[in-house]
Amino acid sequence: MSVLTKKNILIVGDENSEIINLKKALHGYGVIIHSFTCDRVTPEVVEDLEIDLILLNYLDEGKVCEDMLNVLKNTELTKVMPIFILVNDENDKIHQALSLGAADYLTPGEDVDSVILKIKTIFGEGNDLKSSSDIDITPMVASVKSTGIRVFVIEDDPLLRNLLSIRLSKSSFPFEFSNDGKDAVHMMKQFKPNVIILDLMLPGRNGLDILSDLKKENDLKEIPVIVFSNKDGHDERRRARELGANCFYVKAMTDLSELIETIESMAK
């Protein structure tokens, strides 16, 4: 039996070819699918149907869907609610999806098997991915007492963003992602995080350059920064320390529960 069997997935928005193909694949795994328009989705509906994951086609949607996402994002549901958003493959669209609380995004033409793999990972079938992500994804619960710690994450790996979104949600830490760091300083000023998690290997930009930029900003320079990267050379560690990083974690050697506990300690 698959980890997806009898999971309740809510598909929201128009059903284009990508959504139709994905529905067929999910049906094959025994998923129970519900289909709604954005204006019909409420926290009560999500709770009553015992929804496990929401998939939103945001290609042609507008303010109604944005309002729906904001309501869900700001409502304390009885369980973590991962949201996948289908958007055009454009940086501004992707940034918007992540800022609206998406655990991950899909783009037109993305391979269905790849999407299924992402969804399986959300539900815990991830041991076969450990070698590719090089992090410990065992479902351990972090020992934290604080809630409401705002975390800004700069990370380009979709799988790792998925895993972090689950851990942060379970800890009741509001979060926002940047997948490439290009607009990170502006986004952080808007989000006002208590802690920043920074990858070093990003598309088109070095994470150390981003660290240098944010430490020049008066309203950001005092925020604790956790470097979280597989780039583990002596020079990177030295440079990160010189630029003001508070600690340096190597993905391949770090349990995410430990990372969550460090976030709490840094925010105190």
Short mmCIF file of N, CA and C in Angstrom, two decimals, residues 13-149:
data_model
loop_
_atom_site.label_atom_id
_atom_site.label_comp_id
_atom_site.label_asym_id
_atom_site.label_seq_id
_atom_site.Cartn_x
_atom_site.Cartn_y
_atom_site.Cartn_z
N GLY A 13 -9.16 25.23 -8.30
CA GLY A 13 -8.95 25.99 -9.54
C GLY A 13 -9.26 25.18 -10.78
N ASP A 14 -8.96 25.76 -11.93
CA ASP A 14 -9.25 25.13 -13.22
C ASP A 14 -8.45 23.84 -13.39
N GLU A 15 -9.07 22.88 -14.06
CA GLU A 15 -8.39 21.60 -14.30
C GLU A 15 -7.86 21.59 -15.73
N ASN A 16 -6.63 22.07 -15.90
CA ASN A 16 -5.99 22.03 -17.21
C ASN A 16 -5.33 20.67 -17.41
N SER A 17 -4.57 20.53 -18.47
CA SER A 17 -3.99 19.22 -18.80
C SER A 17 -3.04 18.71 -17.72
N GLU A 18 -2.26 19.63 -17.10
CA GLU A 18 -1.34 19.20 -16.03
C GLU A 18 -2.11 18.63 -14.85
N ILE A 19 -3.18 19.33 -14.47
CA ILE A 19 -3.97 18.89 -13.32
C ILE A 19 -4.68 17.58 -13.63
N ILE A 20 -5.23 17.45 -14.83
CA ILE A 20 -5.94 16.22 -15.22
C ILE A 20 -4.99 15.02 -15.18
N ASN A 21 -3.78 15.18 -15.72
CA ASN A 21 -2.81 14.08 -15.72
C ASN A 21 -2.39 13.72 -14.30
N LEU A 22 -2.24 14.73 -13.46
CA LEU A 22 -1.85 14.49 -12.08
C LEU A 22 -2.97 13.79 -11.32
N LYS A 23 -4.22 14.18 -11.58
CA LYS A 23 -5.37 13.52 -10.94
C LYS A 23 -5.40 12.03 -11.29
N LYS A 24 -5.16 11.71 -12.56
CA LYS A 24 -5.15 10.30 -12.97
C LYS A 24 -4.09 9.52 -12.22
N ALA A 25 -2.90 10.12 -12.10
CA ALA A 25 -1.82 9.43 -11.40
C ALA A 25 -2.15 9.25 -9.92
N LEU A 26 -2.72 10.29 -9.30
CA LEU A 26 -3.07 10.20 -7.88
C LEU A 26 -4.16 9.17 -7.63
N HIS A 27 -5.14 9.11 -8.52
CA HIS A 27 -6.18 8.09 -8.41
C HIS A 27 -5.56 6.69 -8.40
N GLY A 28 -4.53 6.51 -9.21
CA GLY A 28 -3.87 5.22 -9.28
C GLY A 28 -3.22 4.80 -7.98
N TYR A 29 -2.89 5.78 -7.13
CA TYR A 29 -2.30 5.50 -5.82
C TYR A 29 -3.35 5.41 -4.73
N GLY A 30 -4.62 5.51 -5.09
CA GLY A 30 -5.68 5.41 -4.10
C GLY A 30 -5.98 6.68 -3.35
N VAL A 31 -5.60 7.81 -3.94
CA VAL A 31 -5.86 9.11 -3.32
C VAL A 31 -7.34 9.47 -3.47
N ILE A 32 -7.91 10.05 -2.43
CA ILE A 32 -9.28 10.58 -2.49
C ILE A 32 -9.19 12.05 -2.89
N ILE A 33 -9.74 12.39 -4.04
CA ILE A 33 -9.59 13.74 -4.58
C ILE A 33 -10.89 14.53 -4.44
N HIS A 34 -10.76 15.76 -3.99
CA HIS A 34 -11.87 16.70 -3.90
C HIS A 34 -11.52 17.89 -4.79
N SER A 35 -12.48 18.42 -5.50
CA SER A 35 -12.24 19.55 -6.41
C SER A 35 -13.15 20.72 -6.04
N PHE A 36 -12.53 21.89 -5.82
CA PHE A 36 -13.27 23.09 -5.44
C PHE A 36 -12.73 24.29 -6.20
N THR A 37 -13.53 25.35 -6.27
CA THR A 37 -13.04 26.64 -6.72
C THR A 37 -12.55 27.41 -5.49
N CYS A 38 -11.73 28.44 -5.71
CA CYS A 38 -11.12 29.17 -4.60
C CYS A 38 -12.15 29.76 -3.65
N ASP A 39 -13.26 30.25 -4.20
CA ASP A 39 -14.25 30.91 -3.36
C ASP A 39 -14.99 29.95 -2.44
N ARG A 40 -14.88 28.65 -2.67
CA ARG A 40 -15.55 27.66 -1.83
C ARG A 40 -14.64 27.05 -0.77
N VAL A 41 -13.37 27.39 -0.83
CA VAL A 41 -12.42 26.79 0.12
C VAL A 41 -12.33 27.66 1.37
N THR A 42 -12.65 27.07 2.50
CA THR A 42 -12.56 27.74 3.80
C THR A 42 -11.85 26.81 4.78
N PRO A 43 -11.37 27.34 5.88
CA PRO A 43 -10.78 26.46 6.90
C PRO A 43 -11.75 25.37 7.36
N GLU A 44 -13.04 25.71 7.43
CA GLU A 44 -14.04 24.73 7.86
C GLU A 44 -14.15 23.57 6.86
N VAL A 45 -14.12 23.91 5.56
CA VAL A 45 -14.17 22.88 4.52
C VAL A 45 -12.94 21.97 4.63
N VAL A 46 -11.78 22.57 4.80
CA VAL A 46 -10.54 21.80 4.91
C VAL A 46 -10.60 20.85 6.11
N GLU A 47 -11.13 21.33 7.22
CA GLU A 47 -11.23 20.50 8.42
C GLU A 47 -12.29 19.41 8.24
N ASP A 48 -13.46 19.77 7.71
CA ASP A 48 -14.55 18.80 7.58
C ASP A 48 -14.19 17.65 6.65
N LEU A 49 -13.47 17.96 5.57
CA LEU A 49 -13.08 16.93 4.60
C LEU A 49 -11.79 16.21 4.99
N GLU A 50 -11.19 16.65 6.10
CA GLU A 50 -9.93 16.05 6.58
C GLU A 50 -8.86 16.06 5.49
N ILE A 51 -8.71 17.23 4.88
CA ILE A 51 -7.76 17.39 3.78
C ILE A 51 -6.33 17.24 4.28
N ASP A 52 -5.53 16.50 3.52
CA ASP A 52 -4.13 16.28 3.87
C ASP A 52 -3.18 17.17 3.07
N LEU A 53 -3.61 17.61 1.89
CA LEU A 53 -2.75 18.44 1.04
C LEU A 53 -3.64 19.20 0.06
N ILE A 54 -3.25 20.44 -0.25
CA ILE A 54 -3.97 21.26 -1.22
C ILE A 54 -3.10 21.48 -2.44
N LEU A 55 -3.67 21.30 -3.61
CA LEU A 55 -3.00 21.58 -4.87
C LEU A 55 -3.78 22.66 -5.60
N LEU A 56 -3.18 23.82 -5.77
CA LEU A 56 -3.85 24.97 -6.36
C LEU A 56 -3.29 25.29 -7.74
N ASN A 57 -4.18 25.33 -8.74
CA ASN A 57 -3.80 25.82 -10.06
C ASN A 57 -3.91 27.34 -10.02
N TYR A 58 -2.76 28.00 -9.96
CA TYR A 58 -2.73 29.47 -9.81
C TYR A 58 -2.35 30.16 -11.11
N LEU A 59 -2.39 29.43 -12.22
CA LEU A 59 -1.95 30.00 -13.49
C LEU A 59 -2.82 31.17 -13.92
N ASP A 60 -4.12 31.04 -13.77
CA ASP A 60 -5.04 32.07 -14.24
C ASP A 60 -5.92 32.61 -13.13
N GLU A 61 -5.51 32.39 -11.89
CA GLU A 61 -6.35 32.82 -10.78
C GLU A 61 -5.92 34.19 -10.29
N GLY A 62 -6.78 34.83 -9.50
CA GLY A 62 -6.50 36.18 -9.04
C GLY A 62 -6.68 36.34 -7.55
N LYS A 63 -7.29 37.48 -7.18
CA LYS A 63 -7.35 37.87 -5.78
C LYS A 63 -8.16 36.91 -4.91
N VAL A 64 -9.19 36.29 -5.48
CA VAL A 64 -10.00 35.36 -4.68
C VAL A 64 -9.13 34.23 -4.15
N CYS A 65 -8.27 33.69 -5.01
CA CYS A 65 -7.39 32.59 -4.58
C CYS A 65 -6.31 33.09 -3.62
N GLU A 66 -5.82 34.28 -3.87
CA GLU A 66 -4.83 34.86 -2.96
C GLU A 66 -5.43 35.06 -1.57
N ASP A 67 -6.67 35.57 -1.52
CA ASP A 67 -7.35 35.75 -0.24
C ASP A 67 -7.55 34.40 0.46
N MET A 68 -7.91 33.39 -0.32
CA MET A 68 -8.12 32.07 0.25
C MET A 68 -6.82 31.55 0.88
N LEU A 69 -5.70 31.71 0.19
CA LEU A 69 -4.42 31.25 0.72
C LEU A 69 -4.04 32.01 1.99
N ASN A 70 -4.29 33.31 2.00
CA ASN A 70 -3.96 34.11 3.18
C ASN A 70 -4.79 33.69 4.39
N VAL A 71 -6.06 33.38 4.15
CA VAL A 71 -6.92 32.91 5.25
C VAL A 71 -6.39 31.60 5.82
N LEU A 72 -6.06 30.65 4.94
CA LEU A 72 -5.54 29.37 5.41
C LEU A 72 -4.21 29.54 6.12
N LYS A 73 -3.38 30.43 5.60
CA LYS A 73 -2.05 30.66 6.17
C LYS A 73 -2.15 31.21 7.58
N ASN A 74 -3.18 32.01 7.83
CA ASN A 74 -3.32 32.67 9.13
C ASN A 74 -4.31 31.99 10.06
N THR A 75 -4.76 30.79 9.67
CA THR A 75 -5.69 30.03 10.51
C THR A 75 -4.95 28.85 11.14
N GLU A 76 -5.16 28.65 12.42
CA GLU A 76 -4.52 27.52 13.11
C GLU A 76 -5.36 26.27 12.91
N LEU A 77 -5.00 25.49 11.90
CA LEU A 77 -5.71 24.24 11.63
C LEU A 77 -5.23 23.15 12.58
N THR A 78 -6.01 22.06 12.64
CA THR A 78 -5.66 21.00 13.58
C THR A 78 -4.46 20.18 13.13
N LYS A 79 -4.06 20.31 11.86
CA LYS A 79 -2.86 19.62 11.40
C LYS A 79 -2.17 20.46 10.34
N VAL A 80 -0.91 20.15 10.09
CA VAL A 80 -0.14 20.86 9.08
C VAL A 80 -0.79 20.69 7.72
N MET A 81 -0.89 21.78 6.96
CA MET A 81 -1.56 21.73 5.67
C MET A 81 -0.59 22.14 4.56
N PRO A 82 0.13 21.18 3.95
CA PRO A 82 1.02 21.52 2.84
C PRO A 82 0.20 22.00 1.63
N ILE A 83 0.70 23.02 0.97
CA ILE A 83 0.04 23.56 -0.22
C ILE A 83 1.04 23.56 -1.37
N PHE A 84 0.66 22.93 -2.48
CA PHE A 84 1.43 22.98 -3.71
C PHE A 84 0.72 23.93 -4.67
N ILE A 85 1.47 24.80 -5.32
CA ILE A 85 0.86 25.78 -6.23
C ILE A 85 1.45 25.63 -7.62
N LEU A 86 0.57 25.51 -8.61
CA LEU A 86 0.98 25.46 -10.02
C LEU A 86 1.07 26.88 -10.55
N VAL A 87 2.29 27.29 -10.94
CA VAL A 87 2.52 28.65 -11.43
C VAL A 87 3.39 28.61 -12.68
N ASN A 88 3.39 29.70 -13.42
CA ASN A 88 4.29 29.81 -14.56
C ASN A 88 5.73 29.85 -14.07
N ASP A 89 6.63 29.35 -14.89
CA ASP A 89 8.04 29.25 -14.52
C ASP A 89 8.73 30.61 -14.68
N GLU A 90 8.33 31.54 -13.83
CA GLU A 90 8.89 32.89 -13.82
C GLU A 90 9.21 33.25 -12.37
N ASN A 91 10.35 33.91 -12.16
CA ASN A 91 10.81 34.15 -10.79
C ASN A 91 9.78 34.89 -9.94
N ASP A 92 9.14 35.92 -10.51
CA ASP A 92 8.19 36.69 -9.70
C ASP A 92 6.98 35.84 -9.31
N LYS A 93 6.54 34.96 -10.21
CA LYS A 93 5.41 34.07 -9.91
C LYS A 93 5.79 33.05 -8.84
N ILE A 94 6.99 32.53 -8.95
CA ILE A 94 7.47 31.55 -7.97
C ILE A 94 7.62 32.20 -6.60
N HIS A 95 8.21 33.39 -6.56
CA HIS A 95 8.36 34.10 -5.30
C HIS A 95 7.00 34.37 -4.65
N GLN A 96 6.03 34.75 -5.48
CA GLN A 96 4.69 35.02 -4.95
C GLN A 96 4.09 33.76 -4.34
N ALA A 97 4.24 32.63 -5.04
CA ALA A 97 3.69 31.37 -4.53
C ALA A 97 4.30 31.01 -3.18
N LEU A 98 5.61 31.14 -3.06
CA LEU A 98 6.29 30.80 -1.81
C LEU A 98 5.88 31.76 -0.69
N SER A 99 5.72 33.03 -1.03
CA SER A 99 5.33 34.02 -0.01
C SER A 99 3.91 33.81 0.47
N LEU A 100 3.08 33.16 -0.36
CA LEU A 100 1.70 32.87 0.01
C LEU A 100 1.57 31.61 0.86
N GLY A 101 2.71 30.99 1.14
CA GLY A 101 2.70 29.84 2.04
C GLY A 101 2.82 28.49 1.37
N ALA A 102 3.18 28.47 0.08
CA ALA A 102 3.33 27.18 -0.60
C ALA A 102 4.50 26.39 -0.03
N ALA A 103 4.27 25.09 0.19
CA ALA A 103 5.37 24.21 0.57
C ALA A 103 6.27 23.98 -0.64
N ASP A 104 5.68 24.00 -1.82
CA ASP A 104 6.44 23.85 -3.06
C ASP A 104 5.59 24.36 -4.21
N TYR A 105 6.23 24.53 -5.36
CA TYR A 105 5.52 24.97 -6.54
C TYR A 105 5.72 23.98 -7.68
N LEU A 106 4.77 23.95 -8.60
CA LEU A 106 4.85 23.15 -9.81
C LEU A 106 4.81 24.11 -10.98
N THR A 107 5.38 23.69 -12.10
CA THR A 107 5.35 24.52 -13.29
C THR A 107 4.77 23.71 -14.46
N PRO A 108 4.17 24.39 -15.44
CA PRO A 108 3.60 23.68 -16.59
C PRO A 108 4.65 22.81 -17.28
N GLY A 109 4.25 21.58 -17.58
CA GLY A 109 5.15 20.66 -18.26
C GLY A 109 6.02 19.85 -17.33
N GLU A 110 5.95 20.10 -16.03
CA GLU A 110 6.75 19.31 -15.08
C GLU A 110 6.30 17.86 -15.09
N ASP A 111 7.25 16.97 -15.02
CA ASP A 111 6.98 15.54 -15.09
C ASP A 111 6.08 15.10 -13.93
N VAL A 112 5.03 14.35 -14.25
CA VAL A 112 4.08 13.90 -13.24
C VAL A 112 4.77 13.05 -12.17
N ASP A 113 5.68 12.18 -12.57
CA ASP A 113 6.38 11.33 -11.60
C ASP A 113 7.16 12.16 -10.59
N SER A 114 7.73 13.27 -11.07
CA SER A 114 8.47 14.17 -10.18
C SER A 114 7.54 14.79 -9.15
N VAL A 115 6.35 15.19 -9.59
CA VAL A 115 5.37 15.79 -8.68
C VAL A 115 4.91 14.76 -7.65
N ILE A 116 4.64 13.53 -8.10
CA ILE A 116 4.21 12.47 -7.19
C ILE A 116 5.29 12.23 -6.13
N LEU A 117 6.55 12.26 -6.54
CA LEU A 117 7.66 12.05 -5.61
C LEU A 117 7.68 13.13 -4.54
N LYS A 118 7.44 14.37 -4.94
CA LYS A 118 7.38 15.48 -3.98
C LYS A 118 6.25 15.27 -2.97
N ILE A 119 5.10 14.86 -3.48
CA ILE A 119 3.94 14.65 -2.61
C ILE A 119 4.18 13.49 -1.66
N LYS A 120 4.79 12.40 -2.15
CA LYS A 120 5.12 11.27 -1.28
C LYS A 120 6.07 11.71 -0.16
N THR A 121 7.01 12.56 -0.48
CA THR A 121 7.97 13.03 0.51
C THR A 121 7.25 13.79 1.62
N ILE A 122 6.26 14.59 1.25
CA ILE A 122 5.48 15.32 2.24
C ILE A 122 4.85 14.38 3.26
N PHE A 123 4.41 13.21 2.78
CA PHE A 123 3.72 12.25 3.63
C PHE A 123 4.64 11.21 4.25
N GLY A 124 5.95 11.44 4.11
CA GLY A 124 6.88 10.61 4.86
C GLY A 124 7.59 9.53 4.10
N GLU A 125 7.27 9.34 2.82
CA GLU A 125 7.97 8.32 2.04
C GLU A 125 9.19 8.97 1.42
N GLY A 126 10.23 9.12 2.26
CA GLY A 126 11.37 9.88 1.78
C GLY A 126 12.70 9.21 1.96
N ASN A 127 12.72 8.00 2.50
CA ASN A 127 14.01 7.37 2.75
C ASN A 127 14.81 7.15 1.48
N ASP A 128 14.11 6.96 0.35
CA ASP A 128 14.82 6.73 -0.90
C ASP A 128 15.39 8.02 -1.46
N LEU A 129 15.05 9.16 -0.82
CA LEU A 129 15.55 10.45 -1.31
C LEU A 129 16.73 10.94 -0.49
N LYS A 130 17.04 10.22 0.57
CA LYS A 130 18.07 10.74 1.45
C LYS A 130 19.39 10.92 0.73
N SER A 131 19.72 10.04 -0.17
CA SER A 131 21.00 10.14 -0.85
C SER A 131 21.06 11.36 -1.76
N SER A 132 19.92 11.79 -2.29
CA SER A 132 19.94 12.95 -3.18
C SER A 132 19.87 14.25 -2.42
N SER A 133 19.19 14.26 -1.27
CA SER A 133 19.07 15.50 -0.52
C SER A 133 20.19 15.64 0.50
N ASP A 134 20.81 14.50 0.89
CA ASP A 134 21.92 14.49 1.83
C ASP A 134 21.59 15.12 3.16
N ILE A 135 20.35 14.95 3.62
CA ILE A 135 20.00 15.42 4.95
C ILE A 135 19.18 14.34 5.63
N ASP A 136 19.14 14.41 6.95
CA ASP A 136 18.37 13.45 7.71
C ASP A 136 16.91 13.88 7.72
N ILE A 137 16.02 13.07 7.08
CA ILE A 137 14.63 13.46 6.98
C ILE A 137 13.74 12.54 7.82
N THR A 138 14.32 11.88 8.82
CA THR A 138 13.51 11.04 9.68
C THR A 138 12.51 11.90 10.44
N PRO A 139 11.30 11.37 10.70
CA PRO A 139 10.24 12.19 11.27
C PRO A 139 10.36 12.40 12.76
N MET A 140 11.52 12.87 13.23
CA MET A 140 11.70 13.15 14.63
C MET A 140 11.04 14.48 14.98
N VAL A 141 10.58 14.60 16.20
CA VAL A 141 9.94 15.82 16.66
C VAL A 141 10.96 16.66 17.40
N ALA A 142 11.10 17.92 17.01
CA ALA A 142 12.05 18.79 17.69
C ALA A 142 11.52 19.17 19.06
N SER A 143 12.45 19.31 20.02
CA SER A 143 12.07 19.70 21.37
C SER A 143 12.12 21.22 21.48
N VAL A 144 10.99 21.87 21.19
CA VAL A 144 10.92 23.33 21.26
C VAL A 144 9.73 23.73 22.11
N LYS A 145 9.89 24.85 22.81
CA LYS A 145 8.83 25.37 23.67
C LYS A 145 8.25 26.67 23.13
N SER A 146 9.00 27.36 22.28
CA SER A 146 8.55 28.64 21.74
C SER A 146 7.72 28.42 20.49
N THR A 147 6.83 29.37 20.21
CA THR A 147 6.09 29.40 18.95
C THR A 147 6.15 30.82 18.40
N GLY A 148 5.79 30.96 17.14
CA GLY A 148 5.72 32.30 16.55
C GLY A 148 7.05 32.87 16.10
N ILE A 149 8.13 32.09 16.15
CA ILE A 149 9.44 32.58 15.68
C ILE A 149 9.39 32.66 14.16
#
